[in-house]
Amino acid sequence: MLPVTLLTGVDEPFRAAVAGNLLAAAGPGGVLVEYDVSGLTGGSVVRTARTAGGVIDRDVIRMGHPCVSCAMRGSLVELLVSIAAVERYDAAIVSVPGKGTRRRWPRRSPGKAT
């Protein structure tokens, strides 16, 4: 069984620092899986898996639908199954962004039902 730690947060630099510290603490058997949603407006999310020795997997996920978490989940399950099957790794750290797009919803006027 592969233990998995899920890390999320809205402060990107802080989350990246914590993820790096967790990977270092996991030692040579640790794998860090990170998602980059900066290309989301272009319709893609990038998943990178790395160890202390470097990148072991990188995948550009093309969004066929608007559900980012669905795309990440499908990609993540597939990757974690393959990492566990290798039996070379002792722990996985998954780092996902904790914020979405900043969409502004229309404000309702006080006292008016919608």
mmCIF file of C-alpha atoms in Angstrom:
data_model
loop_
_atom_site.group_PDB
_atom_site.id
_atom_site.type_symbol
_atom_site.label_atom_id
_atom_site.label_comp_id
_atom_site.label_asym_id
_atom_site.label_seq_id
_atom_site.Cartn_x
_atom_site.Cartn_y
_atom_site.Cartn_z
ATOM 1 C CA MET A 1 0.000 0.000 0.000
ATOM 2 C CA LEU A 2 1.227 3.484 -0.868
ATOM 3 C CA PRO A 3 0.567 6.120 1.823
ATOM 4 C CA VAL A 4 -0.637 9.408 0.298
ATOM 5 C CA THR A 5 -0.506 12.867 1.894
ATOM 6 C CA LEU A 6 -2.774 15.504 0.360
ATOM 7 C CA LEU A 7 -1.551 19.093 0.602
ATOM 8 C CA THR A 8 -3.577 22.103 -0.464
ATOM 9 C CA GLY A 9 -3.456 25.817 0.196
ATOM 10 C CA VAL A 10 -4.195 29.193 -1.320
ATOM 11 C CA ASP A 11 -0.701 30.630 -0.790
ATOM 12 C CA GLU A 12 1.234 29.151 -3.713
ATOM 13 C CA PRO A 13 4.807 29.886 -2.500
ATOM 14 C CA PHE A 14 4.039 28.570 0.989
ATOM 15 C CA ARG A 15 2.387 25.411 -0.385
ATOM 16 C CA ALA A 16 5.396 24.819 -2.663
ATOM 17 C CA ALA A 17 7.791 25.225 0.284
ATOM 18 C CA VAL A 18 5.804 22.802 2.446
ATOM 19 C CA ALA A 19 5.620 20.309 -0.443
ATOM 20 C CA GLY A 20 9.393 20.497 -0.875
ATOM 21 C CA ASN A 21 9.934 19.948 2.845
ATOM 22 C CA LEU A 22 7.575 16.946 2.848
ATOM 23 C CA LEU A 23 9.401 15.458 -0.136
ATOM 24 C CA ALA A 24 12.767 15.933 1.577
ATOM 25 C CA ALA A 25 11.420 14.336 4.767
ATOM 26 C CA ALA A 26 10.110 11.357 2.762
ATOM 27 C CA GLY A 27 13.634 10.605 1.571
ATOM 28 C CA PRO A 28 14.535 8.720 -1.606
ATOM 29 C CA GLY A 29 11.261 6.768 -1.539
ATOM 30 C CA GLY A 30 9.084 9.879 -1.730
ATOM 31 C CA VAL A 31 7.195 11.134 -4.774
ATOM 32 C CA LEU A 32 5.688 14.614 -5.060
ATOM 33 C CA VAL A 33 2.775 15.087 -7.467
ATOM 34 C CA GLU A 34 1.966 18.715 -8.273
ATOM 35 C CA TYR A 35 -0.719 20.322 -10.410
ATOM 36 C CA ASP A 36 -0.204 23.609 -12.238
ATOM 37 C CA VAL A 37 -3.466 25.296 -13.201
ATOM 38 C CA SER A 38 -1.884 28.464 -14.608
ATOM 39 C CA GLY A 39 -2.763 27.290 -18.138
ATOM 40 C CA LEU A 40 -6.383 26.689 -17.268
ATOM 41 C CA THR A 41 -7.636 29.579 -19.384
ATOM 42 C CA GLY A 42 -5.958 27.866 -22.336
ATOM 43 C CA GLY A 43 -7.760 24.636 -21.513
ATOM 44 C CA SER A 44 -5.015 22.624 -19.831
ATOM 45 C CA VAL A 45 -3.657 21.556 -16.457
ATOM 46 C CA VAL A 46 -0.099 20.245 -16.026
ATOM 47 C CA ARG A 47 0.655 17.372 -13.658
ATOM 48 C CA THR A 48 4.268 16.790 -12.639
ATOM 49 C CA ALA A 49 5.584 13.934 -10.511
ATOM 50 C CA ARG A 50 9.082 14.170 -9.094
ATOM 51 C CA THR A 51 11.381 12.638 -6.559
ATOM 52 C CA ALA A 52 14.374 14.214 -4.854
ATOM 53 C CA GLY A 53 16.311 13.092 -7.943
ATOM 54 C CA GLY A 54 14.128 14.932 -10.468
ATOM 55 C CA VAL A 55 11.017 14.692 -12.621
ATOM 56 C CA ILE A 56 9.737 11.152 -13.242
ATOM 57 C CA ASP A 57 6.489 12.013 -15.036
ATOM 58 C CA ARG A 58 4.862 15.051 -16.633
ATOM 59 C CA ASP A 59 1.469 15.169 -18.299
ATOM 60 C CA VAL A 60 -0.479 17.994 -19.909
ATOM 61 C CA ILE A 61 -4.144 17.323 -19.256
ATOM 62 C CA ARG A 62 -6.385 18.826 -21.925
ATOM 63 C CA MET A 63 -9.680 19.898 -20.456
ATOM 64 C CA GLY A 64 -12.570 18.310 -22.335
ATOM 65 C CA HIS A 65 -15.006 19.669 -19.763
ATOM 66 C CA PRO A 66 -15.086 22.515 -17.223
ATOM 67 C CA CYS A 67 -14.500 20.359 -14.101
ATOM 68 C CA VAL A 68 -10.879 20.862 -13.028
ATOM 69 C CA SER A 69 -11.152 18.608 -9.986
ATOM 70 C CA CYS A 70 -12.585 15.792 -12.142
ATOM 71 C CA ALA A 71 -9.659 16.072 -14.552
ATOM 72 C CA MET A 72 -7.130 16.090 -11.714
ATOM 73 C CA ARG A 73 -8.810 13.155 -9.967
ATOM 74 C CA GLY A 74 -8.791 10.948 -13.055
ATOM 75 C CA SER A 75 -5.184 11.789 -13.793
ATOM 76 C CA LEU A 76 -4.122 11.319 -10.176
ATOM 77 C CA VAL A 77 -5.729 7.916 -9.674
ATOM 78 C CA GLU A 78 -4.038 6.594 -12.810
ATOM 79 C CA LEU A 79 -0.643 7.958 -11.732
ATOM 80 C CA LEU A 80 -0.865 6.712 -8.122
ATOM 81 C CA VAL A 81 -1.804 3.210 -9.296
ATOM 82 C CA SER A 82 1.260 3.132 -11.562
ATOM 83 C CA ILE A 83 3.534 4.512 -8.820
ATOM 84 C CA ALA A 84 2.291 1.897 -6.344
ATOM 85 C CA ALA A 85 2.721 -0.903 -8.905
ATOM 86 C CA VAL A 86 6.424 -0.128 -9.311
ATOM 87 C CA GLU A 87 6.945 -0.829 -5.576
ATOM 88 C CA ARG A 88 9.926 1.525 -5.543
ATOM 89 C CA TYR A 89 8.297 4.351 -3.613
ATOM 90 C CA ASP A 90 7.341 4.539 0.061
ATOM 91 C CA ALA A 91 5.129 7.633 0.100
ATOM 92 C CA ALA A 92 3.331 10.047 -2.215
ATOM 93 C CA ILE A 93 2.662 13.717 -1.524
ATOM 94 C CA VAL A 94 -0.051 15.279 -3.680
ATOM 95 C CA SER A 95 -0.050 19.079 -3.842
ATOM 96 C CA VAL A 96 -3.107 20.743 -5.374
ATOM 97 C CA PRO A 97 -4.063 24.407 -5.620
ATOM 98 C CA GLY A 98 -6.560 25.583 -3.040
ATOM 99 C CA LYS A 99 -8.158 28.331 -5.064
ATOM 100 C CA GLY A 100 -10.083 28.540 -8.267
ATOM 101 C CA THR A 101 -10.827 31.312 -10.651
ATOM 102 C CA ARG A 102 -12.037 34.589 -9.257
ATOM 103 C CA ARG A 103 -15.466 34.735 -10.754
ATOM 104 C CA ARG A 104 -17.646 37.544 -9.541
ATOM 105 C CA TRP A 105 -21.257 36.642 -8.982
ATOM 106 C CA PRO A 106 -23.964 39.280 -9.444
ATOM 107 C CA ARG A 107 -24.945 40.894 -6.187
ATOM 108 C CA ARG A 108 -28.527 40.725 -5.097
ATOM 109 C CA SER A 109 -30.259 43.794 -3.864
ATOM 110 C CA PRO A 110 -31.134 43.561 -0.170
ATOM 111 C CA GLY A 111 -34.738 42.602 0.425
ATOM 112 C CA LYS A 112 -35.399 41.332 -3.102
ATOM 113 C CA ALA A 113 -36.075 37.659 -3.618
ATOM 114 C CA THR A 114 -34.632 35.991 -6.683
#
